[in-house]
Amino acid sequence: MKSNSVKRGRNFLHTPGPTNIPDRILNAMHRPAIDFSGPDFLELAIEIFRDIKPIFRTEGRVFIYTSSGHGAWEAALANVLSPGDKVLVPETGQFSASWTDMARTLSIEADYLTNDWRHGIDPDEVEQKLRDDKQHAIKAVLTVQTDTGTSITSDIPAVRRAIDAANHPALLMVDTIASLGTIDFRMDDWGVDVAVGASQKGLMLPPGLGFTATSEKALRAAEACTMPRNYWDWRNRQDDAHYRWFCGTAPEHLIFGLREAINMVMEEGFDRIFARHARLAGAVRKAVGVWAEAGAIDFNAAVEAERSNSVTTIRVADGYDGDAVRAACRDNFQIALGGGLGQLQGRAFRIGHMGDLNEPMILGCLAGVEAALQVCGIPHGRGGAQSAIDHLAATAASA
Amino acid sequence: MKSNSVKRGRNFLHTPGPTNIPDRILNAMHRPAIDFSGPDFLELAIEIFRDIKPIFRTEGRVFIYTSSGHGAWEAALANVLSPGDKVLVPETGQFSASWTDMARTLSIEADYLTNDWRHGIDPDEVEQKLRDDKQHAIKAVLTVQTDTGTSITSDIPAVRRAIDAANHPALLMVDTIASLGTIDFRMDDWGVDVAVGASQKGLMLPPGLGFTATSEKALRAAEACTMPRNYWDWRNRQDDAHYRWFCGTAPEHLIFGLREAINMVMEEGFDRIFARHARLAGAVRKAVGVWAEAGAIDFNAAVEAERSNSVTTIRVADGYDGDAVRAACRDNFQIALGGGLGQLQGRAFRIGHMGDLNEPMILGCLAGVEAALQVCGIPHGRGGAQSAIDHLAATAASA
Amino acid sequence: MKSNSVKRGRNFLHTPGPTNIPDRILNAMHRPAIDFSGPDFLELAIEIFRDIKPIFRTEGRVFIYTSSGHGAWEAALANVLSPGDKVLVPETGQFSASWTDMARTLSIEADYLTNDWRHGIDPDEVEQKLRDDKQHAIKAVLTVQTDTGTSITSDIPAVRRAIDAANHPALLMVDTIASLGTIDFRMDDWGVDVAVGASQKGLMLPPGLGFTATSEKALRAAEACTMPRNYWDWRNRQDDAHYRWFCGTAPEHLIFGLREAINMVMEEGFDRIFARHARLAGAVRKAVGVWAEAGAIDFNAAVEAERSNSVTTIRVADGYDGDAVRAACRDNFQIALGGGLGQLQGRAFRIGHMGDLNEPMILGCLAGVEAALQVCGIPHGRGGAQSAIDHLAATAASA
Amino acid sequence: MKSNSVKRGRNFLHTPGPTNIPDRILNAMHRPAIDFSGPDFLELAIEIFRDIKPIFRTEGRVFIYTSSGHGAWEAALANVLSPGDKVLVPETGQFSASWTDMARTLSIEADYLTNDWRHGIDPDEVEQKLRDDKQHAIKAVLTVQTDTGTSITSDIPAVRRAIDAANHPALLMVDTIASLGTIDFRMDDWGVDVAVGASQKGLMLPPGLGFTATSEKALRAAEACTMPRNYWDWRNRQDDAHYRWFCGTAPEHLIFGLREAINMVMEEGFDRIFARHARLAGAVRKAVGVWAEAGAIDFNAAVEAERSNSVTTIRVADGYDGDAVRAACRDNFQIALGGGLGQLQGRAFRIGHMGDLNEPMILGCLAGVEAALQVCGIPHGRGGAQSAIDHLAATAASA
């Protein structure tokens, strides 16, 4: 691949996070640092803590961390769960697994409802587990709205209904990292207690900010929680003294970027954002559907309604190598895909299609992937990209 | 198209100039101004005047103007042609026509060899004209290597041979604006006297710099030239005093960008640059070839060997509207194409494919254009983008 | 100076152009190129041609060139003066001299009213010259509002009154390059026929744009003018076809920057801009006044009222070297000053103080210059910077 | 201050963090996101984890957190201290106090050696405390090399000698947040076990990265530590799987910036960096020394040798308001100072002078502060800035 070693043109970033950062956001971050305890930053911070709420569709308080999404996971756990507490986690893939691992290292007991990684959360199973928990030992149900590893989107309102049907007081916690700003999420309407988010996916920012949105019930739980914590502690971050809102020096540049990101979300509006994601994801699914006809590749998500609008995990049959597709895309076509995670390592590749994306971007990606399938010699139905073209042409009027 | 009014994702810029500007170049320009008469800028300017020469494959002096390409056209004319002088211009399209118009407003007489806009320069015709010019009234032959309007590339060495065969002293002047840095151009080897270039095409810079590269014969002609001129005057710009090299304040930021652009060209090397352009242009031609099968669209360039590697002009049959394709691409698919120019207005559209471009970019463009053809209801062979995919997959190993 | 070879911190740019470019403008320019013949750029161009007018306080047409300020000089001359025409030029310094040289190379005859470079235009002398010109051979009076070389600002309305008093039809042409956006200039109220400007001084942009603002009388003169010209020709640039407004590919990035620059000027407003420049220039003059007490340095401008608010030329007595101060500032203190030009070479240095400037910037500059005077061993009154501090403290309430 | 509401020119950022970010670093961060699990980022990460070591002068492992400096504090504590463990903390100011508070919220017992906030650590007192701790209940000594609140720099090697003299096994932990990259710090030579750093001070980056550098002894302590932790856990971050090195998505853009920051540090070299900081801090101290002559203001740090080279805390006498100076600087002169923290609130202001700083920057700051002292009517010796000028002129040759 020597002759390709000098790359020209833009890399097509189709990892499921980080995603493409709009120039507007990069420019908003291209500025000097400012006094983070001065009036200008104070005003900005007040705005941001107010304007991040509608992103989660909540009236509740949202905490902003200088952290990865994993940091926000820990913040969510450490504020409402004490060592020895128990949680229920319906498996959805790599990220339900990792969050569970994290909980366990924090001395939290996890009841993990295993699954085949091809289906979303079964609300009935959750309900049954909670009904069985007569003592209410389970303090929280941990869910992942879209598991980036399996590209499965679960039905969060159905989980809420399951908890309610069981009449169980467990907190409903939702990881929205891979879904926020790409599909509907309504914290308050859905009765979510803690939502976890991050900057580098639907919000189109560089990695570096984690979010926890909280219900009042969650904030009350935090008061009683005995987990040793300081950086993550919601209590400190509600202080009147604004320099404590970020626990130390505020991550100014990411906040400058977040200001612009929220502006962009508000300009476009959720309806259009979700429709755009659905339409572009539709193009991906058209292409994958055609490629799948030859039997060597397939959707990981078995149920059509559970296929994510932000990422698509594509399985390759035994005898083929998912990582080879990824490498061919990367080395020959400057397209960055995600690899298979966990039990899917080498057995899948993933196309991210969330954030700052439009028609020719996804078409370029799909056409390049189709070329890579040729290069790799993986049997596939011919005309996947063509099918995506047809889909986008047919739906152009409604866009 | 109301719901589309908020655009997301990157615009696919496929006008034949300006072209995509790499982040490296934008970053190189994102810096404070500096003292343009101080030692740092002096050092940079010396470097630039040296390193721009290999871009034209010349040992001759290259002059850099704060101007558009049209400005460089005027510089080329005003330095070697005096009012009343005569030039020979073989037509190649809109740009041979405009350059001729400019010459005439400068009181230069032009003998314009008309052509059907579908073929390149006929060297025999040039030779005959020069043979007929016994008095050597013709002072220069003005040629356009790649006419951006018709997307026809002419054979410059053949023109040189024609001049030599006629044993005529006319200067050979070449507009390389749309070809420089995309296909071979060898000023010295080919015996070119004046080459005209600009920043915003193969050099990947914003518009704002014009170039004239010169042979010694051209510089001698400039000494005798009586055209009133100052800004364009090569003589001032050869002064020892470096503040005169740019006639006034130097265009620092474009020079910062040019430094990076030349670095990028040198890193990749002409062989790889030209091969990349040829391969991506091949993908475009594959797609257009398929689309043309339905009879409603066609290559403008009649001769395959004359089809440009930087831009492709695509004619639409009577009864169809080239501008509609352009509008559909722009409004539905965020792809910017060029329109038909001059006699091709409304009868063609143009796909630019030069500069900082790679496989998924051109595939995204072609797939989007194919979708736009569907939206516009213009009959076209199905599978143009597919054919481009096949081409790029088949040639991936060599890239 | 080896140990200084790695510079840290910001360079203090106090050349009288280019000036400090605000981050807002650099960011506005940090974006992809766009289709310059598409609707977005068209809309921007229409806005810009409208909104540049108030900058010159004119209702007349303003032409925008991809050029240096020297290019705009040539545009001004080439459109209203024919070869053989005569102009009257009252000397003000290096720039009246250079503009005259340019006119002469364009076969324009110049009557140059010499001056000692320490005083502004004498309107009486202009009036007398025009009265003497019974045949109205003089077609234009060329003036420089602020001559950057001598830092002398002349009284343009007084020149207008002189022309009127002589009842002479000559056009009044004004070079505002170093004054526009720093002190009052009122094209229409003052009866100016052609004003010349550039991007890199009061407008805070990178070099690369030249402007000519025109009265109706000037436009009429252009219709009759026989100077061979195309790029500069106002007539082409008034075409309905917007791609001709910039004669070739539009300088998009500088136009993006100009949009932001005009926004910034309008936000601050002329009153505040001029007051800010006057106050900061006052600080410079306080410092120079103190330094001058030791007899070795002095203001170049003899008359206090003619001292420019954008640049200050400081003479050094015989036996001292102005360039040494400049070098000491550059090499020891990262301050870029202007050098003496023309007859002032080596005998002066210049402090630019226009554009995007505030109190600590000018204080840092003045303090650094005072340190450089110490380093160079040039006798100077002690406490120049202190005097500037006092001035800015005393005037802080009014700022 | 209405008329000042439109600010022009650069803000002079003299808070003691964040500090001025060089354009090189902002540009390095102005780029698209990339696949954080792909080979390019892997290569970069490997480099960074290697090249960050010399910054701390250690061969030990350095962990990089997406966090504020407070996050790195917590990481340092949570990895080596178990709930119930005891630490010894010699008071140095606001930051020794806050770190102690944090330790206590993590159920760590702290023996806090109070101090008057005007003196550095007393090694003899530390030694005595450790000698008294026969049971070795004290697991670590927590120190702050430069306390940003008091601007006092303590002698870390002396603390090491004290521990050794007491023959005590306690870990030596050092907060270098405000000193790293501004004065000497030698982790390995000085026998430091855990060093804490952050991005936004001497490293000239935006806030967002925290560092913990570790000795082998510290890593061993981490193995035995029972503090519940995951995000901070050094053990996870030593995993072979590179996606665990940052616990989740890597903070790519800050890492891009860190790459450039380390390059800049290596180019300049520690000797020159420290000399530059010392010289500029010397200028600040000259100015403060003169201002102090009138009795109303004074250095906070009582001992000259303990005055920091990165920040200077300046006390104002009773009856005067430190915050008024800060407000006057901000509102009149666009200079951002730090305020008095904790017990110094309202009774001091702070001038940051670390990072990407040079002579005219510090002179502009000092001159502006002197003007602000005039505006506020705070008695001060006249000529502070003048004294700084003299100092910088006198030392120019050695710079």
Coordinates of C-alpha atoms in Angstrom, one line a residue, chain D:
Chain D
M1 CA -18.7 51.0 30.9
K2 CA -21.2 51.0 28.1
S3 CA -18.9 52.5 25.5
N4 CA -16.4 49.8 26.2
S5 CA -18.9 47.0 25.5
V6 CA -17.4 46.4 22.1
K7 CA -14.0 45.1 22.8
R8 CA -11.2 45.3 20.2
G9 CA -7.8 43.8 20.1
R10 CA -6.6 40.8 22.0
N11 CA -7.5 40.2 25.6
F12 CA -4.4 40.0 27.8
L13 CA -5.0 36.7 29.6
H14 CA -3.1 36.8 32.9
T15 CA -5.1 34.5 34.9
P16 CA -2.9 31.8 36.3
G17 CA -4.5 29.2 34.0
P18 CA -5.8 28.8 31.5
T19 CA -3.0 30.6 29.8
N20 CA -2.4 31.8 26.3
I21 CA -2.7 29.1 23.7
P22 CA -0.2 29.5 20.9
D23 CA -1.7 29.5 17.4
R24 CA 0.4 26.4 16.6
I25 CA -1.6 24.5 19.2
L26 CA -5.0 25.9 18.1
N27 CA -4.2 25.0 14.6
A28 CA -3.0 21.5 15.6
M29 CA -6.5 21.0 17.1
H30 CA -8.3 22.4 14.2
R31 CA -8.8 19.2 12.3
P32 CA -11.3 16.5 11.7
A33 CA -11.8 13.7 14.2
I34 CA -10.2 10.4 13.3
D35 CA -10.8 6.7 14.1
F36 CA -9.4 6.5 17.6
S37 CA -9.0 2.8 17.3
G38 CA -7.1 3.0 14.0
P39 CA -3.4 2.8 13.4
D40 CA -2.8 6.6 13.0
F41 CA -4.2 7.4 16.4
L42 CA -2.5 4.4 17.9
E43 CA 0.8 5.6 16.7
L44 CA 0.2 9.0 18.0
A45 CA -0.9 7.7 21.4
I46 CA 2.2 5.6 21.7
E47 CA 4.3 8.6 21.0
I48 CA 2.5 10.8 23.4
F49 CA 2.8 8.4 26.3
R50 CA 6.5 8.2 25.6
D51 CA 7.1 11.9 25.1
I52 CA 5.1 13.1 28.0
K53 CA 7.6 11.4 30.3
P54 CA 10.5 13.8 29.8
I55 CA 8.1 16.6 30.7
F56 CA 8.0 15.2 34.2
R57 CA 11.6 14.1 34.0
T58 CA 10.6 10.6 34.7
E59 CA 11.1 7.1 33.3
G60 CA 7.8 6.1 35.0
R61 CA 4.5 5.7 33.5
V62 CA 2.3 8.8 33.0
F63 CA -1.5 8.5 32.8
I64 CA -3.5 10.9 30.8
Y65 CA -7.0 11.7 31.8
T66 CA -9.8 13.5 30.1
S67 CA -10.4 15.6 33.1
S68 CA -9.5 18.9 34.8
G69 CA -6.6 19.1 37.1
H70 CA -9.0 18.3 40.0
G71 CA -9.7 15.1 38.2
A72 CA -6.0 14.3 38.2
W73 CA -5.9 15.1 41.9
E74 CA -8.6 12.5 42.5
A75 CA -6.8 10.0 40.3
A76 CA -3.7 10.4 42.3
L77 CA -5.5 9.9 45.6
A78 CA -7.8 7.1 44.5
N79 CA -5.1 4.9 43.1
V80 CA -2.8 4.8 46.1
L81 CA -4.9 5.6 49.1
S82 CA -7.7 3.4 50.5
P83 CA -10.6 4.7 52.5
G84 CA -9.4 5.3 56.1
D85 CA -5.8 5.9 55.1
K86 CA -4.0 8.9 56.4
V87 CA -2.0 11.6 54.6
L88 CA 0.1 14.5 55.8
V89 CA -0.5 17.8 54.0
P90 CA 1.7 20.9 54.6
E91 CA -0.5 23.9 53.9
T92 CA 0.7 26.3 51.1
G93 CA -2.6 28.0 50.3
Q94 CA -5.9 27.4 48.6
F95 CA -4.8 24.4 46.6
S96 CA -3.3 22.4 49.5
A97 CA -6.6 23.1 51.2
S98 CA -8.8 22.0 48.4
W99 CA -6.8 18.9 47.7
T100 CA -7.2 18.0 51.4
D101 CA -10.9 18.6 51.2
M102 CA -11.1 16.2 48.3
A103 CA -9.1 13.6 50.2
R104 CA -11.5 13.8 53.1
T105 CA -14.5 13.4 50.9
L106 CA -12.8 10.2 49.7
S107 CA -12.7 9.0 53.3
I108 CA -9.0 9.7 53.6
E109 CA -7.8 11.1 56.9
A110 CA -5.7 14.2 56.5
D111 CA -3.2 15.7 58.9
Y112 CA -3.1 19.3 57.7
L113 CA -0.1 21.4 58.8
T114 CA -1.4 24.9 58.8
N115 CA 0.6 27.8 57.7
D116 CA 0.1 31.6 57.2
W117 CA -0.3 31.4 53.4
R118 CA 2.8 33.6 53.1
H119 CA 5.5 30.9 53.4
G120 CA 6.3 27.7 51.7
I121 CA 6.5 24.2 53.2
D122 CA 8.7 23.9 56.2
P123 CA 10.6 20.6 55.7
D124 CA 11.6 20.4 59.3
E125 CA 8.0 20.3 60.3
V126 CA 7.3 17.6 57.8
E127 CA 10.2 15.6 59.1
Q128 CA 9.1 16.0 62.7
K129 CA 5.6 14.8 61.9
L130 CA 6.9 11.8 60.1
R131 CA 9.3 11.0 62.9
D132 CA 6.4 11.2 65.3
D133 CA 4.4 8.7 63.1
K134 CA 6.1 5.6 64.5
Q135 CA 3.3 3.3 63.2
H136 CA 3.7 4.7 59.6
A137 CA 0.0 5.5 59.6
I138 CA 0.8 8.3 57.1
K139 CA 0.7 6.8 53.7
A140 CA 1.5 9.9 51.7
V141 CA 2.7 13.4 52.0
L142 CA 0.7 15.7 49.7
T143 CA 2.5 18.8 48.5
V144 CA 1.9 21.6 46.0
Q145 CA 5.0 22.8 44.3
T146 CA 3.5 26.1 43.3
D147 CA 0.3 27.0 45.1
T148 CA -1.6 29.1 42.5
G149 CA -3.5 30.9 45.2
T150 CA -0.6 32.2 47.2
S151 CA 2.0 32.1 44.4
I152 CA 4.4 30.4 46.7
T153 CA 6.8 27.8 45.4
S154 CA 8.0 25.2 47.9
D155 CA 11.2 23.3 47.9
I156 CA 10.2 19.7 46.9
P157 CA 13.7 18.2 47.1
A158 CA 13.8 19.5 50.7
V159 CA 10.6 17.6 51.4
R160 CA 12.1 14.5 50.0
R161 CA 15.1 14.9 52.2
A162 CA 12.8 15.4 55.2
I163 CA 11.0 12.1 54.4
D164 CA 14.3 10.3 54.0
A165 CA 15.7 11.8 57.2
A166 CA 12.6 10.5 59.0
N167 CA 13.2 7.2 57.3
H168 CA 9.5 7.1 56.6
P169 CA 7.9 5.0 53.8
A170 CA 5.2 7.6 52.9
L171 CA 4.7 8.3 49.3
L172 CA 5.7 11.8 48.1
M173 CA 2.9 13.3 46.0
V174 CA 3.4 16.6 44.2
D175 CA 0.8 18.8 42.6
T176 CA 2.8 20.4 39.7
I177 CA -0.2 21.9 38.0
A178 CA 0.9 25.5 38.2
S179 CA 4.6 24.8 38.0
L180 CA 5.1 22.1 35.3
G181 CA 6.9 23.5 32.3
T182 CA 7.7 26.8 34.1
I183 CA 10.3 25.8 36.7
D184 CA 12.5 22.8 37.3
F185 CA 10.7 19.6 38.3
R186 CA 12.6 16.3 38.3
M187 CA 10.3 13.5 39.2
D188 CA 12.9 10.7 39.3
D189 CA 15.9 12.6 40.6
W190 CA 13.8 14.1 43.4
G191 CA 12.2 10.8 44.4
V192 CA 8.7 11.9 43.7
D193 CA 6.1 9.0 43.7
V194 CA 3.1 10.7 42.2
A195 CA 3.1 14.0 40.2
V196 CA -0.1 15.6 39.2
G197 CA -0.3 17.9 36.2
A198 CA -2.8 19.5 33.9
S199 CA -2.9 20.8 30.3
Q200 CA -3.9 24.5 30.7
K201 CA -0.9 26.1 32.3
G202 CA 2.8 25.6 31.4
L203 CA 1.7 23.2 28.6
M204 CA -0.3 26.0 26.9
L205 CA -3.2 23.8 26.0
P206 CA -6.9 24.3 26.6
P207 CA -8.2 22.8 29.8
G208 CA -9.2 19.2 29.5
L209 CA -6.3 16.9 30.2
G210 CA -5.0 15.8 33.6
F211 CA -1.9 13.8 34.2
T212 CA -0.5 11.6 36.9
A213 CA 3.1 10.5 36.6
T214 CA 4.0 7.6 38.8
S215 CA 6.9 5.9 40.4
E216 CA 7.1 2.1 40.6
K217 CA 6.4 2.4 44.3
A218 CA 3.2 4.2 43.5
L219 CA 2.2 1.6 41.0
R220 CA 2.7 -1.1 43.6
A221 CA 0.6 0.9 46.0
A222 CA -2.1 1.0 43.4
E223 CA -2.3 -2.8 43.3
A224 CA -3.2 -2.9 46.9
C225 CA -5.5 0.1 47.0
T226 CA -9.1 -0.7 47.8
M227 CA -10.6 2.7 46.8
P228 CA -13.6 1.9 44.5
R229 CA -12.6 3.4 41.2
N230 CA -12.7 2.6 37.5
Y231 CA -12.2 5.8 35.4
W232 CA -9.2 6.8 37.4
D233 CA -7.8 3.3 37.8
W234 CA -4.2 3.1 36.6
R235 CA -4.6 -0.7 36.3
N236 CA -7.1 -0.5 33.4
R237 CA -5.1 2.1 31.7
Q238 CA -2.1 -0.1 31.5
D239 CA -4.0 -2.7 29.5
D240 CA -2.6 -3.9 26.2
A241 CA -5.8 -2.9 24.5
H242 CA -5.1 0.7 23.6
Y243 CA -8.7 1.7 23.6
R244 CA -8.5 1.3 27.4
W245 CA -5.6 3.8 27.8
F246 CA -8.0 6.7 28.0
C247 CA -10.9 4.7 29.4
G248 CA -13.3 5.2 26.5
T249 CA -13.1 7.4 23.5
A250 CA -9.7 9.2 23.5
P251 CA -9.7 13.0 23.8
E252 CA -8.3 13.2 20.3
H253 CA -8.2 17.0 19.8
L254 CA -6.4 17.7 23.1
I255 CA -4.0 14.9 22.2
F256 CA -3.4 16.6 18.8
G257 CA -2.7 19.8 20.8
L258 CA -0.5 18.0 23.3
R259 CA 1.6 16.6 20.5
E260 CA 2.3 20.1 19.3
A261 CA 2.8 21.4 22.9
I262 CA 5.4 18.8 23.6
N263 CA 7.1 19.6 20.3
M264 CA 7.2 23.3 21.3
V265 CA 8.6 22.5 24.7
M266 CA 11.3 20.3 23.2
E267 CA 12.2 22.9 20.6
E268 CA 12.7 25.6 23.2
G269 CA 14.2 23.3 25.8
F270 CA 13.8 23.4 29.5
D271 CA 16.8 25.6 30.1
R272 CA 15.4 28.4 27.9
I273 CA 11.9 27.9 29.1
F274 CA 12.8 28.2 32.7
A275 CA 15.1 31.2 32.0
R276 CA 12.4 32.9 30.1
H277 CA 9.9 32.4 32.9
A278 CA 12.4 33.6 35.5
R279 CA 13.2 36.7 33.5
L280 CA 9.6 37.6 32.9
A281 CA 8.7 36.9 36.5
G282 CA 11.6 39.1 37.4
A283 CA 10.0 41.9 35.4
V284 CA 6.8 41.4 37.4
R285 CA 8.6 41.4 40.7
K286 CA 10.4 44.6 39.7
A287 CA 7.1 46.3 39.0
V288 CA 5.4 45.0 42.2
G289 CA 8.5 46.0 44.2
V290 CA 8.1 49.6 43.1
W291 CA 4.3 49.6 43.5
A292 CA 4.8 48.3 47.0
E293 CA 6.8 51.3 48.1
A294 CA 3.6 53.3 48.8
G295 CA 2.6 50.7 51.4
A296 CA -0.8 49.8 50.1
I297 CA 0.2 46.8 48.1
D298 CA 2.6 44.0 48.8
F299 CA 3.8 40.6 47.7
N300 CA 1.9 37.8 49.3
A301 CA 4.9 35.6 49.4
A302 CA 7.0 36.9 52.3
V303 CA 10.2 35.1 51.2
E304 CA 11.8 36.3 48.0
A305 CA 13.1 32.8 47.1
E306 CA 9.7 31.4 47.4
R307 CA 8.0 33.8 44.9
S308 CA 6.7 31.8 42.0
N309 CA 7.9 32.2 38.4
S310 CA 4.4 31.5 37.1
V311 CA 2.1 33.6 39.1
T312 CA 2.4 36.5 41.6
T313 CA -0.2 37.1 44.3
I314 CA -0.3 40.8 45.3
R315 CA -2.0 41.7 48.5
V316 CA -3.8 45.0 48.9
A317 CA -3.9 46.7 52.3
D318 CA -7.1 46.8 54.4
G319 CA -9.3 49.5 53.1
Y320 CA -8.6 48.6 49.5
D321 CA -10.3 46.1 47.3
G322 CA -8.3 43.6 45.3
D323 CA -11.3 42.7 43.2
A324 CA -11.5 46.4 42.2
V325 CA -8.1 46.2 40.5
R326 CA -9.2 43.1 38.7
A327 CA -12.4 44.7 37.6
A328 CA -10.6 47.8 36.4
C329 CA -8.1 45.8 34.5
R330 CA -10.9 43.8 32.9
D331 CA -13.3 46.6 32.1
N332 CA -10.9 49.3 31.1
F333 CA -7.9 47.6 29.9
Q334 CA -8.8 44.1 28.7
I335 CA -6.5 42.4 31.0
A336 CA -7.7 39.4 32.8
L337 CA -6.1 38.9 36.3
G338 CA -6.8 36.3 38.9
G339 CA -8.6 37.2 42.1
G340 CA -7.7 36.4 45.6
L341 CA -8.8 33.0 46.6
G342 CA -10.1 31.7 50.0
Q343 CA -8.9 33.8 52.8
L344 CA -7.4 36.2 50.3
Q345 CA -10.7 36.9 48.5
G346 CA -11.0 40.6 48.0
R347 CA -7.6 41.1 49.7
A348 CA -5.4 40.3 46.7
F349 CA -5.2 40.0 43.0
R350 CA -3.0 37.7 41.0
I351 CA -1.0 38.2 37.8
G352 CA -0.4 35.0 35.9
H353 CA 2.9 35.0 33.9
M354 CA 3.4 31.5 32.7
G355 CA 3.2 29.7 29.4
D356 CA 3.3 31.3 26.0
L357 CA 4.5 34.7 27.1
N358 CA 7.1 37.2 26.0
E359 CA 8.4 40.7 26.8
P360 CA 5.8 43.0 25.3
M361 CA 3.0 40.8 26.6
I362 CA 4.2 41.1 30.2
L363 CA 5.0 44.8 29.7
G364 CA 1.6 45.5 28.3
C365 CA 0.1 43.7 31.3
L366 CA 2.2 45.5 33.9
A367 CA 1.6 48.9 32.3
G368 CA -2.1 48.2 32.2
V369 CA -2.2 47.1 35.8
E370 CA -0.3 50.3 36.7
A371 CA -3.0 52.3 34.9
A372 CA -5.7 50.3 36.7
L373 CA -4.0 51.2 40.0
Q374 CA -4.4 54.8 39.0
V375 CA -8.0 54.3 38.0
C376 CA -8.7 52.6 41.3
G377 CA -6.9 55.2 43.3
I378 CA -4.8 52.7 45.1
P379 CA -1.5 54.3 46.3
H380 CA 1.4 52.8 44.6
G381 CA 5.0 53.6 43.9
R382 CA 5.2 55.3 40.5
G383 CA 7.3 53.6 37.9
G384 CA 6.6 50.0 38.3
A385 CA 6.3 49.3 34.6
Q386 CA 9.3 51.5 34.1
S387 CA 11.3 49.3 36.4
A388 CA 10.1 46.2 34.4
I389 CA 11.3 47.9 31.2
D390 CA 14.7 48.6 32.7
H391 CA 15.0 45.0 33.8
L392 CA 14.1 43.6 30.4
A393 CA 16.4 46.0 28.7
A394 CA 19.3 45.2 31.0
T395 CA 18.8 41.4 30.6
A396 CA 18.1 41.5 26.8
A397 CA 21.5 40.4 25.9
S398 CA 21.3 37.2 28.0
A399 CA 17.8 36.3 26.7

